[in-house]
Amino acid sequence: MCYRNEMSSKSLPSTVRVRFAPSPTGQIHIGNIRAAIFNWLFARHHGGKFLLRIEDTDRERSTPEAVQGLLDALEWLGLDYDEPPVYQTDEFPRHLEAVETLLARGHAYRGTKGEGGEVVFFRMPGEDMIFEDAVKGRLEKKAKDLPDFVILRSNGTPVFHLANVVDDITMGITHVIRGDDHVENTFRHIALFRALGATVPHYAHLPMIVNAQGKPYSKRDGAAFVGEFREKGYLPEALFNYLALLGWSPGGDREILTRKEMIALFDFAQVQSSPAQMDVRKLDWMNAEYIRRMPFELFVERFQAAMEKGGVFSDPPDPAYLRRVAALMQVRTHHFPDLPAMAGFFFREDFAWDEKTVRKRLLKPGIPDLVRKYRNVLTTLPRFEASFLEEALQATANVQGVPAADLIHAVRVAVSGLGVGPGLFEMLETLGRARVLARLEVALQRYGMAGEEGAKEHGAS
RNA sequence: GCGCCCAUCGUCUAUCGGUCAGGACACCAGGUUUUCAUCCUGGUAAGCCGGGUUCGACUCCCGGUGGGCGCGCCA
């Protein structure tokens, strides 16, 4: 037997029907969600249907929370399905019906195995089998390696293979796209489709996602569940893009693609058949890239949300001020959850002092004095704008014969508590004269007296 | 143990018998930014090993090695 697979064809009829069939027994693993992404991309590419089947027959481990988590994850990633989800437990009668059919046609027989009671076995055709996998190519198996197997347990419930195939028939699935770990099962599934008189679907088995040791990627290797990436502040678009490219190459030298582009380019001919290693650093780069390319208005929204989540605001922020700060932060944001620590000082006076930077930049001979002089100049600066602020600073430093950089760094830490951040002058302009003057005063009070050698212990309290 | 599958820079990959083996991430160096980030330049870095086939192999074949998956009354 041989079943040709035409999944790489560019011109499939618009009757393509694929499904994502997870078991709701916990959080959704990224390997799993990638299978969903590939199914979705394939369906959208061919104008077909992407369906969802929840394989909740494992009553012990399936929970309503897990089902909800699953639906949330799909929504978050924008993996919309075209028909109401099918719950496998609802299909139970059909499974039993199929068993009867197989029994009646002689494709199945009753028997016993091990200690248990009577079960129903499926009778394999007893011949060598071959099928064409869209990513792995021609796969074959000798008849002797394809033994009969149980399809109905002694307690009367169907096993995975039977339920899976029956549901695929019921749902009219034309292409089965799933994880590599199901490759060997495919021979059994094909035999079942045949025995039930159904059309055998096309198959595509996706390579696994592995860790640095080449072992299946798990929680021990870092974030492994969709929910974790979401909590860590990754954008769904970035995770989607990264996962789509893990094992698939859109051709050319493309890395960042819109969904539309991915849909247009998706093809199993370009899917790798060897395992892919998860590289969080590239995901991080991609996430930052998506943040940089994000429309400013959207960034402002997300920025505000992240700051709120970090408990930064004591009062609702002034919209205009918020936007000005956001404009300074967008290009240097890698993860939204980092923002409260990076930009919290823009919104509250009780920001943390990075003592190491304070010692390095502020607690040096003559520097507090210099900061004091600059502060005095600022009180009368005609316009509190970047260019004026810079000119004034240069002048102040020059007069004292000190490198401007020394004063810049000192002022930065004095007004923000940090050693890094946006350009100093635009930062000062954004903060505004009142805040800057007040903060410089506070810093001088706090650290100013420790400006001379031997007085450092006063500083870091 | 048996069976099936896989193998290009550290990582993701391009290549589909003839390329200086290309790109991206990461890393290193330089420039811009007086910080960080961004941005721009440049650089280091790969065909698992051994046989064939061929005028010519990363590409095809065989063997080896390494790795993965499967072999449930789990899914």
Coordinates of C-alpha atoms (C1' of nucleotides) in Angstrom, one line a residue:
Chain A
M1 CA 0.0 0.0 0.0
C2 CA 1.2 3.4 -0.8
Y3 CA -0.5 6.8 -0.2
R4 CA 0.8 9.7 -2.0
N5 CA 1.1 13.0 -0.1
E6 CA 0.5 16.2 -2.0
M7 CA 0.9 18.6 0.8
S8 CA 3.5 20.7 -0.9
S9 CA 1.4 21.3 -3.9
K10 CA 0.6 24.9 -4.3
S11 CA -2.9 24.3 -5.7
L12 CA -4.9 22.2 -3.3
P13 CA -8.6 22.5 -3.6
S14 CA -10.1 24.8 -0.9
T15 CA -11.4 21.8 0.9
V16 CA -8.4 21.4 3.2
R17 CA -9.4 20.6 6.7
V18 CA -6.8 20.3 9.4
R19 CA -7.1 20.2 13.2
F20 CA -5.1 20.8 16.3
A21 CA -5.9 18.0 18.8
P22 CA -4.4 18.6 22.2
S23 CA -5.1 16.9 25.5
P24 CA -6.1 19.4 28.1
T25 CA -4.0 17.8 30.8
G26 CA -2.0 20.9 31.9
Q27 CA -0.4 23.9 30.3
I28 CA 0.3 24.0 26.6
H29 CA 3.9 23.2 25.7
I30 CA 5.6 25.2 23.0
G31 CA 6.2 22.1 21.0
N32 CA 2.5 21.5 21.0
I33 CA 1.6 25.1 20.1
R34 CA 4.0 25.0 17.2
A35 CA 2.1 22.1 15.8
A36 CA -1.0 24.3 16.1
I37 CA 0.8 27.1 14.3
F38 CA 1.9 24.9 11.4
N39 CA -1.7 23.6 11.1
W40 CA -3.1 27.1 11.1
L41 CA -0.5 28.3 8.6
F42 CA -1.3 25.4 6.3
A43 CA -5.0 25.9 6.5
R44 CA -4.8 29.6 5.9
H45 CA -2.4 29.2 3.0
H46 CA -4.8 26.9 1.3
G47 CA -8.0 28.7 2.3
G48 CA -9.0 25.7 4.2
K49 CA -10.4 25.1 7.7
F50 CA -8.5 25.0 10.9
L51 CA -10.3 23.0 13.5
L52 CA -9.9 22.3 17.2
R53 CA -10.5 19.0 18.9
I54 CA -10.0 18.7 22.6
E55 CA -9.0 15.2 23.4
D56 CA -10.3 15.1 26.9
T57 CA -10.9 11.4 27.2
D58 CA -8.3 11.1 29.9
R59 CA -10.7 11.9 32.7
E60 CA -8.1 11.6 35.3
R61 CA -5.9 14.3 34.0
S62 CA -8.1 16.5 31.9
T63 CA -9.4 19.6 33.7
P64 CA -11.7 22.5 32.9
E65 CA -8.9 24.9 33.8
A66 CA -6.6 23.3 31.3
V67 CA -9.3 23.6 28.6
Q68 CA -9.7 27.2 29.4
G69 CA -5.9 27.7 29.4
L70 CA -5.8 26.1 26.0
L71 CA -8.5 28.4 24.5
D72 CA -6.8 31.4 26.0
A73 CA -3.4 30.5 24.6
L74 CA -4.9 30.0 21.1
E75 CA -6.6 33.4 21.3
W76 CA -3.5 35.1 22.6
L77 CA -1.6 33.8 19.6
G78 CA -4.3 34.7 17.2
L79 CA -4.9 31.1 16.2
D80 CA -8.5 31.3 15.3
Y81 CA -10.4 28.2 14.5
D82 CA -13.3 27.9 12.0
E83 CA -15.8 25.6 13.7
P84 CA -16.8 25.1 17.3
P85 CA -14.3 22.9 19.2
V86 CA -15.1 19.2 19.2
Y87 CA -14.8 17.5 22.6
Q88 CA -13.7 14.0 22.2
T89 CA -15.7 12.7 25.1
D90 CA -18.8 13.7 23.1
E91 CA -17.7 11.4 20.3
F92 CA -17.8 8.3 22.5
P93 CA -20.8 6.7 20.8
R94 CA -19.2 7.0 17.4
H95 CA -16.1 5.3 18.7
L96 CA -18.1 2.3 20.0
E97 CA -20.0 2.3 16.7
A98 CA -16.7 2.1 14.8
V99 CA -15.6 -0.8 17.0
E100 CA -18.8 -2.7 16.1
T101 CA -18.3 -2.0 12.4
L102 CA -14.7 -3.3 12.5
L103 CA -15.9 -6.4 14.4
A104 CA -18.6 -7.0 11.9
R105 CA -16.3 -6.6 9.0
G106 CA -13.7 -8.9 10.5
H107 CA -11.1 -6.2 10.9
A108 CA -11.3 -6.6 14.7
Y109 CA -11.6 -9.5 17.1
R110 CA -12.1 -10.1 20.8
G111 CA -9.3 -11.5 22.9
T112 CA -7.4 -11.1 26.1
K113 CA -4.1 -9.5 26.9
G114 CA -2.1 -9.7 30.1
E115 CA -4.0 -9.8 33.3
G116 CA -7.0 -7.8 32.1
G117 CA -10.3 -9.0 30.9
E118 CA -11.6 -9.1 27.3
V119 CA -10.5 -6.4 24.9
V120 CA -11.0 -5.8 21.2
F121 CA -8.0 -6.0 18.9
F122 CA -7.6 -4.4 15.6
R123 CA -6.4 -6.8 12.9
M124 CA -3.5 -5.2 10.9
P125 CA -3.7 -6.0 7.2
G126 CA -0.6 -8.2 7.4
E127 CA 1.3 -6.6 4.6
D128 CA 4.2 -4.1 4.3
M129 CA 3.1 -0.5 4.4
I130 CA 4.4 2.7 2.9
F131 CA 3.3 6.2 3.1
E132 CA 4.6 9.6 1.9
D133 CA 5.1 12.1 4.7
A134 CA 5.2 15.7 3.6
V135 CA 8.3 16.5 5.7
K136 CA 10.0 13.2 6.2
G137 CA 9.4 11.7 2.7
R138 CA 8.7 8.0 2.1
L139 CA 8.3 6.0 5.2
E140 CA 7.9 2.2 5.3
K141 CA 7.3 -0.6 7.7
K142 CA 7.4 -4.4 7.3
A143 CA 4.3 -6.3 8.1
K144 CA 6.1 -8.2 10.9
D145 CA 6.7 -4.9 12.7
L146 CA 3.0 -4.0 12.5
P147 CA 1.3 -6.2 15.1
D148 CA -2.4 -6.1 16.0
F149 CA -3.2 -3.7 18.8
V150 CA -6.0 -3.0 21.3
I151 CA -8.7 -0.5 20.2
L152 CA -11.2 -1.1 23.0
R153 CA -10.2 -1.6 26.6
S154 CA -11.7 -4.2 28.9
N155 CA -13.5 -1.4 30.7
G156 CA -15.2 -0.6 27.4
T157 CA -13.4 2.7 26.5
P158 CA -11.6 3.2 23.2
V159 CA -7.9 3.8 23.0
F160 CA -6.3 6.9 21.5
H161 CA -5.7 5.4 18.0
L162 CA -9.3 4.4 17.5
A163 CA -10.7 7.6 18.9
N164 CA -8.3 9.8 17.0
V165 CA -9.0 8.2 13.6
V166 CA -12.7 8.0 14.1
D167 CA -12.8 11.7 15.0
D168 CA -10.7 12.6 12.1
I169 CA -13.1 10.8 9.8
T170 CA -16.1 12.5 11.5
M171 CA -14.5 15.9 11.2
G172 CA -13.5 15.3 7.6
I173 CA -9.8 15.9 8.2
T174 CA -7.8 15.9 5.0
H175 CA -4.3 16.6 6.4
V176 CA -2.9 15.4 9.7
I177 CA -0.1 17.7 10.8
R178 CA 1.4 16.7 14.2
G179 CA 4.5 16.0 16.2
D180 CA 7.2 13.6 15.2
D181 CA 6.4 11.3 18.0
H182 CA 3.4 10.1 16.1
V183 CA 5.2 8.9 13.0
E184 CA 5.1 5.3 14.0
N185 CA 1.5 5.4 14.9
T186 CA 0.7 6.5 11.4
F187 CA 0.8 3.0 10.0
R188 CA -1.8 1.9 12.4
H189 CA -3.9 4.9 11.7
I190 CA -3.8 4.4 8.0
A191 CA -4.9 0.8 8.5
L192 CA -7.8 2.0 10.6
F193 CA -8.9 4.5 8.0
R194 CA -8.8 1.8 5.4
A195 CA -10.7 -0.7 7.5
L196 CA -13.4 1.9 8.2
G197 CA -13.7 2.6 4.5
A198 CA -12.6 6.2 4.9
T199 CA -10.2 8.2 2.8
V200 CA -6.7 8.3 4.2
P201 CA -5.6 11.8 5.0
H202 CA -2.2 13.2 4.0
Y203 CA 0.4 13.4 6.7
A204 CA 3.1 15.7 7.9
H205 CA 5.2 15.0 10.9
L206 CA 6.9 18.0 12.5
P207 CA 10.4 17.6 14.1
M208 CA 10.6 18.0 17.8
I209 CA 11.9 21.0 19.7
V210 CA 14.9 20.0 21.7
N211 CA 17.1 21.6 24.4
A212 CA 20.8 22.3 24.3
Q213 CA 21.5 18.7 25.1
G214 CA 19.4 17.6 22.1
K215 CA 16.8 16.1 24.5
P216 CA 13.1 17.0 24.2
Y217 CA 12.6 20.6 25.4
S218 CA 11.0 20.6 28.8
K219 CA 10.2 22.9 31.8
R220 CA 13.7 22.2 33.1
D221 CA 15.1 24.0 30.1
G222 CA 13.4 27.3 30.8
A223 CA 10.1 28.6 29.8
A224 CA 8.3 25.7 28.1
F225 CA 4.7 26.7 28.3
V226 CA 2.9 29.3 26.3
G227 CA 1.6 30.9 29.4
E228 CA 5.1 31.4 30.7
F229 CA 6.2 33.4 27.7
R230 CA 3.1 35.5 28.0
E231 CA 3.8 36.3 31.6
K232 CA 7.4 37.1 30.8
G233 CA 6.1 39.8 28.5
Y234 CA 6.8 38.3 25.1
L235 CA 4.6 39.6 22.4
P236 CA 2.4 36.9 20.8
E237 CA 3.5 38.0 17.3
A238 CA 7.1 37.5 18.3
L239 CA 6.6 34.1 19.7
F240 CA 4.5 33.1 16.8
N241 CA 7.2 34.3 14.3
Y242 CA 10.0 32.6 16.2
L243 CA 8.2 29.3 16.5
A244 CA 7.1 29.4 12.9
L245 CA 10.7 29.7 11.9
L246 CA 11.9 27.0 14.1
G247 CA 12.0 24.2 11.6
W248 CA 10.5 26.1 8.7
S249 CA 12.3 28.4 6.3
P250 CA 10.3 30.9 4.3
G251 CA 13.1 31.1 1.8
G252 CA 15.2 34.1 0.9
D253 CA 16.8 35.7 4.0
R254 CA 13.6 36.5 5.7
E255 CA 13.4 36.5 9.5
I256 CA 10.7 38.9 10.5
L257 CA 7.5 38.3 8.6
T258 CA 3.9 39.4 9.0
R259 CA 1.3 36.8 9.3
K260 CA 0.1 37.5 5.9
E261 CA 3.6 36.8 4.5
M262 CA 3.9 33.6 6.5
I263 CA 0.6 32.4 5.2
A264 CA 1.6 33.2 1.7
L265 CA 5.0 31.5 1.9
F266 CA 4.1 28.5 4.1
D267 CA 5.0 25.2 2.5
F268 CA 6.0 21.8 3.9
A269 CA 8.7 21.5 1.3
Q270 CA 10.7 24.0 3.4
V271 CA 10.1 22.3 6.7
Q272 CA 13.2 20.7 8.2
S273 CA 13.0 17.0 9.1
S274 CA 15.6 17.2 11.9
P275 CA 15.0 18.4 15.4
A276 CA 15.3 22.1 16.2
Q277 CA 16.9 23.6 19.2
M278 CA 15.2 26.3 21.1
D279 CA 17.3 29.5 21.3
V280 CA 15.8 32.0 23.7
R281 CA 18.3 34.7 22.8
K282 CA 17.0 34.8 19.2
L283 CA 13.5 34.9 20.6
D284 CA 14.6 37.8 22.8
W285 CA 16.0 39.6 19.8
M286 CA 12.9 39.0 17.8
N287 CA 10.7 40.2 20.7
A288 CA 12.7 43.5 20.9
E289 CA 12.5 43.8 17.2
Y290 CA 8.7 43.6 17.3
I291 CA 8.6 46.2 20.1
R292 CA 10.7 48.6 18.1
R293 CA 8.5 48.2 15.0
M294 CA 5.3 48.5 17.0
P295 CA 3.2 51.5 16.2
F296 CA 3.9 54.2 18.8
E297 CA 0.3 54.4 20.0
L298 CA 0.3 50.8 20.7
F299 CA 3.6 51.0 22.5
V300 CA 2.2 53.7 24.7
E301 CA -0.6 51.5 25.7
R302 CA 1.6 48.5 26.5
F303 CA 4.0 50.8 28.2
Q304 CA 1.3 52.1 30.5
A305 CA 0.1 48.6 31.2
A306 CA 3.5 47.4 32.1
M307 CA 4.1 50.3 34.4
E308 CA 0.8 49.8 36.1
K309 CA 1.5 46.1 36.5
G310 CA 4.8 47.1 38.1
G311 CA 3.0 49.3 40.6
V312 CA 4.9 52.4 39.4
F313 CA 2.0 54.9 39.3
S314 CA 0.7 56.3 42.6
D315 CA -1.5 58.7 40.6
P316 CA -2.9 58.2 37.1
P317 CA -0.1 59.5 34.8
D318 CA -0.6 62.6 32.7
P319 CA -1.2 61.3 29.1
A320 CA 1.1 63.8 27.5
Y321 CA 3.9 63.1 29.9
L322 CA 3.4 59.4 29.6
R323 CA 3.8 59.7 25.8
R324 CA 7.0 61.7 26.1
V325 CA 8.5 59.1 28.3
A326 CA 7.3 56.3 26.1
A327 CA 9.0 57.9 23.1
L328 CA 12.2 57.8 25.0
M329 CA 11.8 54.1 26.0
Q330 CA 10.5 52.3 23.0
V331 CA 13.8 51.7 21.3
R332 CA 15.5 50.4 24.4
T333 CA 12.7 48.0 25.5
H334 CA 13.4 44.3 25.2
H335 CA 10.8 43.0 27.5
F336 CA 7.8 45.0 28.9
P337 CA 8.3 43.7 32.4
D338 CA 11.7 45.4 32.5
L339 CA 10.2 48.8 32.1
P340 CA 9.2 49.6 35.7
A341 CA 12.8 49.3 36.8
M342 CA 14.1 51.2 33.8
A343 CA 11.6 54.0 33.7
G344 CA 10.0 54.1 37.1
F345 CA 11.9 57.2 38.1
F346 CA 10.0 59.2 35.6
F347 CA 6.9 58.8 37.6
R348 CA 7.9 58.7 41.3
E349 CA 10.3 60.4 43.6
D350 CA 11.1 57.4 45.7
F351 CA 13.1 55.6 43.0
A352 CA 15.9 53.3 44.0
W353 CA 19.5 54.4 44.0
D354 CA 22.0 52.2 42.3
E355 CA 24.7 52.7 44.9
K356 CA 27.4 51.3 42.7
T357 CA 26.8 54.0 40.1
V358 CA 26.4 56.6 42.8
R359 CA 29.9 55.8 44.1
K360 CA 31.3 55.7 40.6
R361 CA 29.8 58.8 39.2
L362 CA 28.7 61.1 42.1
L363 CA 31.0 60.4 45.1
K364 CA 34.1 61.8 43.5
P365 CA 36.1 64.8 44.6
G366 CA 34.6 68.0 43.2
I367 CA 31.7 66.4 41.5
P368 CA 29.0 67.3 43.9
D369 CA 30.2 70.9 43.7
L370 CA 30.0 70.8 40.0
V371 CA 26.5 69.4 40.1
R372 CA 25.5 72.2 42.5
K373 CA 26.9 74.8 40.0
Y374 CA 24.9 73.2 37.2
R375 CA 21.8 73.2 39.3
N376 CA 22.2 76.9 39.9
V377 CA 22.5 77.5 36.2
L378 CA 19.4 75.5 35.6
T379 CA 17.3 77.7 37.9
T380 CA 17.7 80.5 35.5
L381 CA 17.9 78.7 32.2
P382 CA 15.7 80.6 29.8
R383 CA 14.2 77.5 28.2
F384 CA 14.3 74.1 29.8
E385 CA 15.0 72.3 26.5
A386 CA 17.6 69.7 25.5
S387 CA 19.8 72.0 23.5
F388 CA 19.9 74.7 26.2
L389 CA 20.5 72.1 28.9
E390 CA 23.4 70.7 26.9
E391 CA 25.0 74.0 26.2
A392 CA 24.7 75.0 29.8
L393 CA 26.3 71.7 30.9
Q394 CA 29.2 72.0 28.5
A395 CA 29.8 75.6 29.7
T396 CA 29.7 74.6 33.4
A397 CA 32.1 71.7 32.9
N398 CA 34.5 73.8 30.7
V399 CA 34.7 76.6 33.3
Q400 CA 35.9 74.0 35.9
G401 CA 38.1 72.3 33.4
V402 CA 36.3 69.0 33.9
P403 CA 35.3 66.6 31.1
A404 CA 31.6 67.1 30.3
A405 CA 31.1 63.4 30.6
D406 CA 31.9 63.4 34.3
L407 CA 29.1 65.9 35.0
I408 CA 26.7 64.2 32.6
H409 CA 27.0 60.9 34.4
A410 CA 26.8 62.5 37.8
V411 CA 23.6 64.4 36.9
R412 CA 22.1 61.3 35.4
V413 CA 22.5 59.2 38.5
A414 CA 21.3 62.2 40.6
V415 CA 18.0 62.5 38.8
S416 CA 17.3 58.9 38.0
G417 CA 19.3 56.8 40.4
L418 CA 20.6 54.8 37.4
G419 CA 23.7 54.6 35.4
V420 CA 21.9 54.0 32.1
G421 CA 18.9 55.4 30.4
P422 CA 17.8 57.8 27.6
G423 CA 20.0 60.6 26.5
L424 CA 20.5 62.9 29.5
F425 CA 19.3 66.1 28.0
E426 CA 16.1 64.9 26.5
M427 CA 15.6 63.0 29.8
L428 CA 16.0 66.3 31.8
E429 CA 13.7 68.1 29.4
T430 CA 11.1 65.5 29.8
L431 CA 11.3 65.4 33.5
G432 CA 10.9 69.2 33.6
R433 CA 12.6 71.9 35.5
A434 CA 10.7 71.5 38.8
R435 CA 11.5 67.8 39.1
V436 CA 15.1 68.1 38.0
L437 CA 15.8 70.9 40.5
A438 CA 14.1 69.1 43.3
R439 CA 15.9 65.8 42.6
L440 CA 19.3 67.4 42.3
E441 CA 18.7 69.1 45.6
V442 CA 17.7 65.8 47.2
A443 CA 20.8 64.0 45.7
L444 CA 23.1 66.8 47.0
Q445 CA 21.6 66.6 50.4
R446 CA 21.9 62.9 50.4
Y447 CA 25.4 62.5 48.9
G448 CA 26.7 66.0 48.5
M449 CA 28.6 66.1 51.8
A450 CA 30.4 62.9 50.9
G451 CA 32.1 64.4 48.0
E452 CA 35.5 64.4 49.5
E453 CA 37.9 61.5 50.0
G454 CA 37.3 59.4 53.0
A455 CA 33.7 60.3 53.4
K456 CA 32.2 57.5 51.3
E457 CA 30.6 55.8 54.2
H458 CA 28.1 58.6 54.4
G459 CA 26.9 57.9 51.0
A460 CA 25.5 54.5 50.8
S461 CA 23.0 54.5 53.6
Chain B
rG1 C1' 16.9 -5.7 22.2
rC2 C1' 13.9 -4.9 17.6
rG3 C1' 12.1 -1.2 14.1
rC4 C1' 11.9 3.7 12.0
rC5 C1' 14.0 8.5 11.3
rC6 C1' 17.8 12.3 11.5
rA7 C1' 23.0 14.7 10.7
rU8 C1' 25.8 22.4 7.2
rC9 C1' 28.9 27.9 11.7
rG10 C1' 27.6 27.6 19.2
rU11 C1' 22.0 28.1 17.6
rC12 C1' 17.9 28.7 13.5
rU13 C1' 18.8 28.0 8.5
rA14 C1' 20.0 28.7 2.6
rU15 C1' 22.1 25.3 -0.9
rC16 C1' 18.3 21.0 -4.3
rG17 C1' 26.2 17.9 -8.6
rG18 C1' 29.9 22.9 -10.3
rU19 C1' 28.9 28.7 -4.7
rC20 C1' 35.0 32.4 -2.2
rA21 C1' 29.2 27.2 1.3
rG22 C1' 24.9 32.7 1.8
rG23 C1' 21.7 35.0 5.8
rA24 C1' 19.9 35.6 10.9
rC25 C1' 20.8 35.2 16.4
rA26 C1' 24.9 35.1 19.7
rC27 C1' 30.0 36.6 20.1
rC28 C1' 34.3 40.0 19.0
rA29 C1' 36.3 44.8 16.9
rG30 C1' 35.3 49.7 15.0
rG31 C1' 32.0 54.1 14.1
rU32 C1' 27.5 57.0 15.8
rU33 C1' 25.3 57.9 20.8
rU34 C1' 29.5 62.1 26.0
rU35 C1' 25.7 56.2 29.4
rC36 C1' 22.5 52.1 27.9
rA37 C1' 19.7 50.9 23.7
rU38 C1' 19.2 51.8 18.6
rC39 C1' 21.7 52.3 14.0
rC40 C1' 26.1 51.6 10.6
rU41 C1' 31.1 48.9 9.3
rG42 C1' 33.9 44.8 9.6
rG43 C1' 35.3 40.0 11.8
rU44 C1' 35.6 34.9 14.1
rA45 C1' 32.8 30.4 13.0
rA46 C1' 30.1 24.9 9.5
rG47 C1' 29.3 20.3 5.5
rC48 C1' 30.2 13.8 11.8
rC49 C1' 33.8 9.9 9.9
rG50 C1' 35.1 6.3 6.0
rG51 C1' 34.2 4.3 1.4
rG52 C1' 32.1 4.5 -3.3
rU53 C1' 29.3 6.8 -8.1
rU54 C1' 30.9 11.1 -11.1
rC55 C1' 35.0 15.1 -15.1
rG56 C1' 33.2 17.2 -10.4
rA57 C1' 30.2 16.0 -4.5
rC58 C1' 27.5 19.3 1.5
rU59 C1' 24.2 17.6 -2.2
rC60 C1' 23.4 10.7 -4.9
rC61 C1' 24.6 5.3 -2.9
rC62 C1' 26.8 2.0 1.1
rG63 C1' 29.0 1.4 5.9
rG64 C1' 30.2 3.4 10.6
rU65 C1' 29.5 6.8 14.6
rG66 C1' 26.3 10.0 17.2
rG67 C1' 21.4 11.5 18.3
rG68 C1' 15.9 11.2 18.3
rC69 C1' 11.4 8.6 18.1
rG70 C1' 8.4 4.1 18.5
rC71 C1' 7.7 -0.9 20.4
rG72 C1' 0.9 0.5 26.7
rC73 C1' -5.9 -1.9 28.1
rC74 C1' -1.2 6.7 27.9
rA75 C1' -2.3 10.4 24.6

